[in-house]
PDB file of C-alpha atoms in Angstrom:
ATOM      1  CA  UNK J   1      -8.740  -0.459  18.844  1.00 70.00           C
ATOM      2  CA  UNK J   2      -5.619  -2.368  17.930  1.00 84.00           C
ATOM      3  CA  UNK J   3      -3.716  -1.479  14.810  1.00 91.00           C
ATOM      4  CA  UNK J   4      -1.309  -3.469  12.699  1.00 93.00           C
ATOM      5  CA  UNK J   5       1.521  -2.637  10.344  1.00 95.00           C
ATOM      6  CA  UNK J   6       1.215  -4.802   7.244  1.00 96.00           C
ATOM      7  CA  UNK J   7       3.662  -5.075   4.359  1.00 96.00           C
ATOM      8  CA  UNK J   8       2.419  -5.795   0.854  1.00 95.00           C
ATOM      9  CA  UNK J   9       4.760  -6.365  -2.079  1.00 92.00           C
ATOM     10  CA  UNK J  10       3.381  -5.207  -5.402  1.00 91.00           C
ATOM     11  CA  UNK J  11       3.980  -7.715  -8.183  1.00 86.00           C
ATOM     12  CA  UNK J  12       6.952  -7.033 -10.426  1.00 79.00           C
ATOM     13  CA  UNK J  13       4.741  -7.590 -13.458  1.00 74.00           C
ATOM     14  CA  UNK J  14       3.992  -4.111 -14.878  1.00 68.00           C
ATOM     15  CA  UNK J  15       0.454  -5.351 -15.517  1.00 68.00           C
ATOM     16  CA  UNK J  16      -0.275  -5.844 -11.803  1.00 71.00           C
ATOM     17  CA  UNK J  17      -3.539  -4.093 -10.980  1.00 80.00           C
ATOM     18  CA  UNK J  18      -2.004  -1.596  -8.555  1.00 85.00           C
ATOM     19  CA  UNK J  19       0.941  -0.400 -10.618  1.00 85.00           C
ATOM     20  CA  UNK J  20       0.627   3.130 -11.929  1.00 86.00           C
ATOM     21  CA  UNK J  21      -2.017   3.781  -9.261  1.00 89.00           C
ATOM     22  CA  UNK J  22      -1.594   6.772  -6.970  1.00 94.00           C
ATOM     23  CA  UNK J  23      -2.009   6.359  -3.231  1.00 94.00           C
ATOM     24  CA  UNK J  24      -5.187   8.479  -3.444  1.00 93.00           C
ATOM     25  CA  UNK J  25      -6.698   6.073  -6.013  1.00 93.00           C
ATOM     26  CA  UNK J  26      -6.075   2.916  -3.937  1.00 90.00           C
ATOM     27  CA  UNK J  27      -9.553   2.887  -2.366  1.00 90.00           C
ATOM     28  CA  UNK J  28      -8.201   1.775   0.992  1.00 93.00           C
ATOM     29  CA  UNK J  29     -10.591   0.796   3.769  1.00 93.00           C
ATOM     30  CA  UNK J  30     -11.503   3.741   6.024  1.00 91.00           C
ATOM     31  CA  UNK J  31      -9.473   2.364   8.934  1.00 92.00           C
ATOM     32  CA  UNK J  32      -6.154   2.204   7.075  1.00 95.00           C
ATOM     33  CA  UNK J  33      -3.416   4.453   5.708  1.00 95.00           C
ATOM     34  CA  UNK J  34      -0.279   3.925   3.620  1.00 96.00           C
ATOM     35  CA  UNK J  35       2.556   4.685   6.043  1.00 96.00           C
ATOM     36  CA  UNK J  36       5.512   4.336   3.684  1.00 96.00           C
ATOM     37  CA  UNK J  37       6.851   2.723   0.555  1.00 97.00           C
ATOM     38  CA  UNK J  38      10.157   0.941   0.127  1.00 98.00           C
ATOM     39  CA  UNK J  39      11.409   1.176  -3.439  1.00 97.00           C
ATOM     40  CA  UNK J  40      14.699  -0.580  -3.919  1.00 95.00           C
ATOM     41  CA  UNK J  41      17.051   1.019  -1.387  1.00 97.00           C
ATOM     42  CA  UNK J  42      14.852   4.098  -0.903  1.00 97.00           C
ATOM     43  CA  UNK J  43      12.241   4.706   1.771  1.00 98.00           C
ATOM     44  CA  UNK J  44       9.465   7.039   0.619  1.00 97.00           C
ATOM     45  CA  UNK J  45       6.920   8.875   2.738  1.00 97.00           C
ATOM     46  CA  UNK J  46       4.045   8.853   0.264  1.00 96.00           C
ATOM     47  CA  UNK J  47       1.511  11.569  -0.317  1.00 95.00           C
ATOM     48  CA  UNK J  48      -1.713  11.306  -2.329  1.00 93.00           C
ATOM     49  CA  UNK J  49       0.198  11.813  -5.600  1.00 96.00           C
ATOM     50  CA  UNK J  50       2.767   9.036  -5.038  1.00 96.00           C
ATOM     51  CA  UNK J  51       2.411   6.364  -7.722  1.00 95.00           C
ATOM     52  CA  UNK J  52       2.888   2.685  -6.886  1.00 94.00           C
ATOM     53  CA  UNK J  53       5.416   0.847  -9.040  1.00 92.00           C
ATOM     54  CA  UNK J  54       6.137  -2.837  -9.640  1.00 91.00           C
ATOM     55  CA  UNK J  55       8.226  -4.287  -6.816  1.00 92.00           C
ATOM     56  CA  UNK J  56       7.286  -1.603  -4.284  1.00 94.00           C
ATOM     57  CA  UNK J  57       6.877  -2.695  -0.684  1.00 96.00           C
ATOM     58  CA  UNK J  58       3.796  -0.882   0.623  1.00 96.00           C
ATOM     59  CA  UNK J  59       3.497  -0.605   4.396  1.00 97.00           C
ATOM     60  CA  UNK J  60      -0.021   0.044   5.626  1.00 97.00           C
ATOM     61  CA  UNK J  61      -1.191   0.836   9.147  1.00 97.00           C
ATOM     62  CA  UNK J  62      -4.693  -0.511   9.679  1.00 96.00           C
ATOM     63  CA  UNK J  63      -7.155  -1.496  12.327  1.00 95.00           C
ATOM     64  CA  UNK J  64      -7.666  -5.236  12.524  1.00 91.00           C
ATOM     65  CA  UNK J  65     -11.112  -5.011  10.847  1.00 90.00           C
ATOM     66  CA  UNK J  66      -9.545  -3.644   7.643  1.00 94.00           C
ATOM     67  CA  UNK J  67      -6.905  -6.374   7.171  1.00 91.00           C
ATOM     68  CA  UNK J  68      -9.019  -8.789   5.091  1.00 92.00           C
ATOM     69  CA  UNK J  69     -10.083  -5.962   2.759  1.00 93.00           C
ATOM     70  CA  UNK J  70      -6.442  -4.951   2.326  1.00 93.00           C
ATOM     71  CA  UNK J  71      -5.452  -8.553   1.577  1.00 92.00           C
ATOM     72  CA  UNK J  72      -7.988  -8.611  -1.263  1.00 90.00           C
ATOM     73  CA  UNK J  73      -6.877  -5.216  -2.589  1.00 89.00           C
ATOM     74  CA  UNK J  74      -3.203  -6.176  -2.753  1.00 88.00           C
ATOM     75  CA  UNK J  75      -3.772  -9.782  -3.942  1.00 83.00           C
TER      76      UNK J  75
END
């Protein structure tokens, strides 16, 4: 299986659907995992309790089959 590293940028609007959501609550596809978050100048290794904020860059490692589901989740 081939994996990919995909970067999603969470909208800066505080009303974006993923803001204030913890990594555990993301409902990621089974074949994917949040590898790290970039928040401003900081790089965070997230755990299940890490909360996504507006403007975060979320890097996800996923198998190719999960990419379209991730695109919809982070849209």
